[in-house]
mmCIF file of C-alpha atoms in Angstrom:
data_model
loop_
_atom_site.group_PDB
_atom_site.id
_atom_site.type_symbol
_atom_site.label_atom_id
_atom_site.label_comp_id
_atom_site.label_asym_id
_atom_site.label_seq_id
_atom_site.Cartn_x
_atom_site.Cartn_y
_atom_site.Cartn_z
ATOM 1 C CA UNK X 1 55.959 -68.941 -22.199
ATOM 2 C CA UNK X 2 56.381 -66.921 -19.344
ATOM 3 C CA UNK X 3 59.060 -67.063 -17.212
ATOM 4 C CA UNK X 4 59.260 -68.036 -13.266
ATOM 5 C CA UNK X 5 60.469 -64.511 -12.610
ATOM 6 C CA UNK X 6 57.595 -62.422 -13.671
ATOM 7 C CA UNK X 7 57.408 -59.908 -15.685
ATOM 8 C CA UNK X 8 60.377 -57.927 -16.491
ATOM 9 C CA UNK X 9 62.860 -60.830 -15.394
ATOM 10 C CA UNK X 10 64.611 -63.011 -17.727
ATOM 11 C CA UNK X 11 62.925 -65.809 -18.387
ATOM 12 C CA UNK X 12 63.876 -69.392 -19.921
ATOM 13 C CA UNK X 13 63.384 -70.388 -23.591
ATOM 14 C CA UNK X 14 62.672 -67.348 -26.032
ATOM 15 C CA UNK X 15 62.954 -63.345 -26.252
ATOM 16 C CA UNK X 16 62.288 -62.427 -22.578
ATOM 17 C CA UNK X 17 59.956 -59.375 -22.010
ATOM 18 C CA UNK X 18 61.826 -55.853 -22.830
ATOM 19 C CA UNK X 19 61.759 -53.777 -20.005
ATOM 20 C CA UNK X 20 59.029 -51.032 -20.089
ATOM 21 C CA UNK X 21 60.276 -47.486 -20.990
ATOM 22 C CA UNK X 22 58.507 -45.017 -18.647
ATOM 23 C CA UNK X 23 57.660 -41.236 -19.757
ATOM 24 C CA UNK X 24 58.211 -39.337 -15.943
ATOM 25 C CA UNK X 25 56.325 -36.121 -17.988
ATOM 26 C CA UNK X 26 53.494 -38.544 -18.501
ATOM 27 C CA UNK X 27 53.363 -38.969 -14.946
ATOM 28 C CA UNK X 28 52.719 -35.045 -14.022
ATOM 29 C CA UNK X 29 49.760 -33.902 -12.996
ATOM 30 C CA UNK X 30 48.325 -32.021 -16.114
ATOM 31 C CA UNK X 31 47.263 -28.617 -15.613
ATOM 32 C CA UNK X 32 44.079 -27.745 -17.458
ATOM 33 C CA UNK X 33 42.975 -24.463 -16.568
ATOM 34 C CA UNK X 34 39.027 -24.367 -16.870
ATOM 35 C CA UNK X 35 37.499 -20.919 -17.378
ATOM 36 C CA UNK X 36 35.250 -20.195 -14.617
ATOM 37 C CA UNK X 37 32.902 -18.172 -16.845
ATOM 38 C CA UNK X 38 31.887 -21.625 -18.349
ATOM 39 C CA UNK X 39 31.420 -23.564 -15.465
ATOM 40 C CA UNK X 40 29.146 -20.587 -14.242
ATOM 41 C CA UNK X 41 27.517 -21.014 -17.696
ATOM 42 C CA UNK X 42 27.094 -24.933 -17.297
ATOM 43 C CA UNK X 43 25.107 -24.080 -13.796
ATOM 44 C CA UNK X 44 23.287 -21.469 -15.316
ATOM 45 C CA UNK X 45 22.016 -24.070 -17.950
ATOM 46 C CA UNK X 46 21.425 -27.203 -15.118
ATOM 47 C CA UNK X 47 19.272 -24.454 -13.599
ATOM 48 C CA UNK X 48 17.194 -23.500 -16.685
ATOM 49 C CA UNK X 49 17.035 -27.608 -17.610
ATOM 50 C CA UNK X 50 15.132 -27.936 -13.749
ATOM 51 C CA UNK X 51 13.373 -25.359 -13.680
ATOM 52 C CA UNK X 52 11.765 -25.856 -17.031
ATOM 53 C CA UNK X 53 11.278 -29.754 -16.435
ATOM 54 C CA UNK X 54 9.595 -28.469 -13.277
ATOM 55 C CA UNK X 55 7.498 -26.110 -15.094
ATOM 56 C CA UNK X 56 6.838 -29.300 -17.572
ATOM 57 C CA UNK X 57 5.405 -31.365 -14.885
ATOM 58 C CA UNK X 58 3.057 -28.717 -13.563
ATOM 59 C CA UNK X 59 1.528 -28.330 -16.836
ATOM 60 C CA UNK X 60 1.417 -31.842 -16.969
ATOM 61 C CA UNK X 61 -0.272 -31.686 -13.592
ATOM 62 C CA UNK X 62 -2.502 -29.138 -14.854
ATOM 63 C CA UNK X 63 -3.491 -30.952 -17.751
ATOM 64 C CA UNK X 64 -4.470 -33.770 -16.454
ATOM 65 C CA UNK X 65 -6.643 -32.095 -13.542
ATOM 66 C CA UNK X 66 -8.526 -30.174 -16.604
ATOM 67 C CA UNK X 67 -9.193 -33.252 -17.683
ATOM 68 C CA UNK X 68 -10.789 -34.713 -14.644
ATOM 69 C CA UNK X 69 -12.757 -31.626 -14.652
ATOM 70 C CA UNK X 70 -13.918 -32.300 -17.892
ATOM 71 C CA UNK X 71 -15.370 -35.562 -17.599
ATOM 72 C CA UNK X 72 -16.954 -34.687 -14.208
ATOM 73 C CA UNK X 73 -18.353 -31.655 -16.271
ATOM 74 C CA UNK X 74 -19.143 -33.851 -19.003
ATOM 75 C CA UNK X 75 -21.190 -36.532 -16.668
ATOM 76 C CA UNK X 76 -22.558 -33.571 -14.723
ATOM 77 C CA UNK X 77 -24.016 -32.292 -18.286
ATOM 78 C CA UNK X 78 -24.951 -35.755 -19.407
ATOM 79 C CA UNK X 79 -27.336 -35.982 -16.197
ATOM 80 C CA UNK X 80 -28.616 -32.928 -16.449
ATOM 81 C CA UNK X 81 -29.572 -33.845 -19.982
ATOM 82 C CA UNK X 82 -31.182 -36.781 -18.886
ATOM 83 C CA UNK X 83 -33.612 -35.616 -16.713
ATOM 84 C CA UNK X 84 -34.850 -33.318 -19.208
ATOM 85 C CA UNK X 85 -36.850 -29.456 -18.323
ATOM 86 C CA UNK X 86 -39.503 -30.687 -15.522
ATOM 87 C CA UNK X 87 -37.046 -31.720 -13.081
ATOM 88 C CA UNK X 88 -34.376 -29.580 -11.978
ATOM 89 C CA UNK X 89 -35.709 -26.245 -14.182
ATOM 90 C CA UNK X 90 -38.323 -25.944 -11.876
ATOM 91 C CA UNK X 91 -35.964 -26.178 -8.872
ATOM 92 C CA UNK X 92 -33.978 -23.375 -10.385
ATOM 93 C CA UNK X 93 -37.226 -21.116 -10.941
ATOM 94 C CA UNK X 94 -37.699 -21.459 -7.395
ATOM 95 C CA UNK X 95 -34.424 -20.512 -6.694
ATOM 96 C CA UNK X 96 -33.909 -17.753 -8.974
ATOM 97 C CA UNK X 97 -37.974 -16.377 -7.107
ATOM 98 C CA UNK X 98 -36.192 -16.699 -3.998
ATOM 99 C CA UNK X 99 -33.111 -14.574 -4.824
ATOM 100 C CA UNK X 100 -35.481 -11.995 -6.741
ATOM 101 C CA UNK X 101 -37.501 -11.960 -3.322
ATOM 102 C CA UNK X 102 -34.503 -11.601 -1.473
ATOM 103 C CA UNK X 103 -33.475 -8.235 -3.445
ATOM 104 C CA UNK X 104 -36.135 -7.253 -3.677
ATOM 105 C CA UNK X 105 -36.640 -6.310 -0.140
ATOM 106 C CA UNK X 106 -33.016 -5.550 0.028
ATOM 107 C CA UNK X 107 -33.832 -2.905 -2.335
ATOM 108 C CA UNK X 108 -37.163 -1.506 -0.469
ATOM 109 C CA UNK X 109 -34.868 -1.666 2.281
ATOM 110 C CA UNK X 110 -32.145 0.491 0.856
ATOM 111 C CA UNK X 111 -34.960 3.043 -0.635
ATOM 112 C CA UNK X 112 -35.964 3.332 2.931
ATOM 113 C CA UNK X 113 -32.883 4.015 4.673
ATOM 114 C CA UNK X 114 -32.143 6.625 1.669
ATOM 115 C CA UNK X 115 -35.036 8.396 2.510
ATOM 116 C CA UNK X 116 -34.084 8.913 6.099
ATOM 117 C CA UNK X 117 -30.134 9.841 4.955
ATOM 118 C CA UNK X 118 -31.849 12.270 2.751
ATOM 119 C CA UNK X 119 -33.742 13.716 5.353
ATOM 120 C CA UNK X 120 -31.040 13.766 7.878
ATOM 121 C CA UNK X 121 -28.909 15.146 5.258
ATOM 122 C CA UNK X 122 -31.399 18.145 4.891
ATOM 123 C CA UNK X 123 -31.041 18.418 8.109
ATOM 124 C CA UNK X 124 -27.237 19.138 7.906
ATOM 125 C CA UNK X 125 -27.441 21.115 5.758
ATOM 126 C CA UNK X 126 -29.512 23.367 7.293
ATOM 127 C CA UNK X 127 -27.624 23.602 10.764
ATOM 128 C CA UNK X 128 -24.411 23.907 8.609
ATOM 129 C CA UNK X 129 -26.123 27.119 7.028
ATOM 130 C CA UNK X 130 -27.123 28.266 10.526
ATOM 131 C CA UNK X 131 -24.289 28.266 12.098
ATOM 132 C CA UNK X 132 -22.552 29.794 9.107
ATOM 133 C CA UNK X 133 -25.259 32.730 9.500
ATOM 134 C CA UNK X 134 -24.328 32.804 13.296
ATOM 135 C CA UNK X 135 -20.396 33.158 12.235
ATOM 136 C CA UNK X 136 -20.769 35.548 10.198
ATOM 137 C CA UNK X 137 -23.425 37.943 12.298
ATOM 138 C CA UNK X 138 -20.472 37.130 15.223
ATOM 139 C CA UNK X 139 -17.878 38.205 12.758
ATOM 140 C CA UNK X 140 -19.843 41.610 11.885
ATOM 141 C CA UNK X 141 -20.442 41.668 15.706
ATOM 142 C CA UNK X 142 -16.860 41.813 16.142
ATOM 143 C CA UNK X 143 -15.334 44.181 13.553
ATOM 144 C CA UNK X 144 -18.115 46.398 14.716
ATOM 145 C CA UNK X 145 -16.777 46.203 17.850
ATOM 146 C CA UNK X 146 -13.073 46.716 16.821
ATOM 147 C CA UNK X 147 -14.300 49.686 15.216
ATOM 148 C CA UNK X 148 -15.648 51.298 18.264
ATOM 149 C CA UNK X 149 -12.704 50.397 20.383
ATOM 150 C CA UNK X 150 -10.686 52.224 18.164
ATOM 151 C CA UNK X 151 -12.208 55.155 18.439
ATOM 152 C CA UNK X 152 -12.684 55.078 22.053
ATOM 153 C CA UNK X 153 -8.966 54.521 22.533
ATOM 154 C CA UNK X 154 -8.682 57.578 20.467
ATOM 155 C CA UNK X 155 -11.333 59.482 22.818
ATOM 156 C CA UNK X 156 -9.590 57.995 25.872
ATOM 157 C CA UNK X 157 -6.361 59.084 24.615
ATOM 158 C CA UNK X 158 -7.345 62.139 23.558
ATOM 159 C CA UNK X 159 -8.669 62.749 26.888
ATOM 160 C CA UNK X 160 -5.466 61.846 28.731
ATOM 161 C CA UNK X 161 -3.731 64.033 26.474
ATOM 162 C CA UNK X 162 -5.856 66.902 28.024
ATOM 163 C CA UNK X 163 -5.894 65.752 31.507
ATOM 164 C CA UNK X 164 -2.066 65.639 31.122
ATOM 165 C CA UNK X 165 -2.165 69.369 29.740
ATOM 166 C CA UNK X 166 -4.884 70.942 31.943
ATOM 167 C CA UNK X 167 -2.674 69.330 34.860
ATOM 168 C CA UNK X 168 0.441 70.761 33.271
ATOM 169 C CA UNK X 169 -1.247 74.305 33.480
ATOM 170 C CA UNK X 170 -3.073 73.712 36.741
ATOM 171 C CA UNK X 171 0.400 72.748 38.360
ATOM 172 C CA UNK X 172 1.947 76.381 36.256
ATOM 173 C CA UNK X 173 -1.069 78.032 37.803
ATOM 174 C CA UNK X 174 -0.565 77.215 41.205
ATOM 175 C CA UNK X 175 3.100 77.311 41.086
ATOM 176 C CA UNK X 176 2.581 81.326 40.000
ATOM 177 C CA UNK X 177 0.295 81.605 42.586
ATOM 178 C CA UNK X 178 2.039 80.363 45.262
ATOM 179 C CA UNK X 179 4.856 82.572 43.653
ATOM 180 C CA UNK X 180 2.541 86.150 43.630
ATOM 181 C CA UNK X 181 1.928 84.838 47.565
ATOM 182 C CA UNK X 182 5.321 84.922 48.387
ATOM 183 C CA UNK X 183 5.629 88.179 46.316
ATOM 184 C CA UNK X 184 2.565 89.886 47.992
ATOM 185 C CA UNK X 185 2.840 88.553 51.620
#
């Protein structure tokens, strides 16, 4: 048995309990260095796992609307089946009259208003060419009077030149005559 002292004491009767030989290196905090690179890799797959078991249950989602659409299809057919070509066909003829009604006056309508836009476009058209005839008469207009400008500026000038002259000579003139005046008198 054990002894009164507990473990490690000596105890009565028999081998007593040899003292317990401790390692201290056992005892140090072991330093496993981890590579970053896999932990990063280890997210990158806990990340792919979610998003794909997300992806999963949407197509599980999916799946099982289609389905639900099916059978309503399915019962929707069924009925429609059921009530054979008098019934609901002739609810659809009137329908589909209707509609070809409908564009069809939506159609007189748009060969109407095409008519008018055609007309109107004519119309355009002809003041564009008008006024293109009026530019270019008020061009010619122009030039032509450019033209004559030019050569009254060369008349005018012209004449100032001989203005200027003549009143050269008249003021030589009367200078010598005021000079035979003096001369004479």
């Amino acid at each position: 048995g054990f002894g009164m002292s507990g473990f490690g004491g000596p105890s009565r009767g028999g081998p007593g309990i040899q003292p317990v030989q401790i390692d201290s290196t056992l005892l140090q905090p072991v330093h496993v260095e981890i590579d970053p690179q896999i932990q990063q890799v280890k997210n990158q797959e806990k990340e792919q796992i979610k998003t794909l078991n997300n992806q999963f249950a949407s197509f599980i989602d999916k799946v099982r609307f289609l389905e639900q659409q099916n059978k309503v299809l399915s019962t929707k057919w069924e009925l429609l089946q059921q009530q054979g070509p008098s019934g609901p066909r002739k609810n659809l003829d009137v329908i589909f009259e209707n509609y070809i009604q409908n564009l069809r006056r939506q159609l007189e309508s748009v060969l109407a208003q095409r008519g008018q836009l055609e007309s109107e476009l004519q119309n355009m058209q002809q003041y564009v060419e008008d006024y293109k005839t009026k530019y270019e008469e008020e061009i010619n207009r122009r030039t032509t009077a450019e033209n004559e400008f030019v050569v009254l500026k060369k008349d005018v000038d012209s004449a100032y030149m001989t203005k200027v002259e003549l009143e050269a000579k008249v003021g030589a003139l009367t200078d010598e005559i005021n000079f035979l005046r003096c001369i004479y008198e």
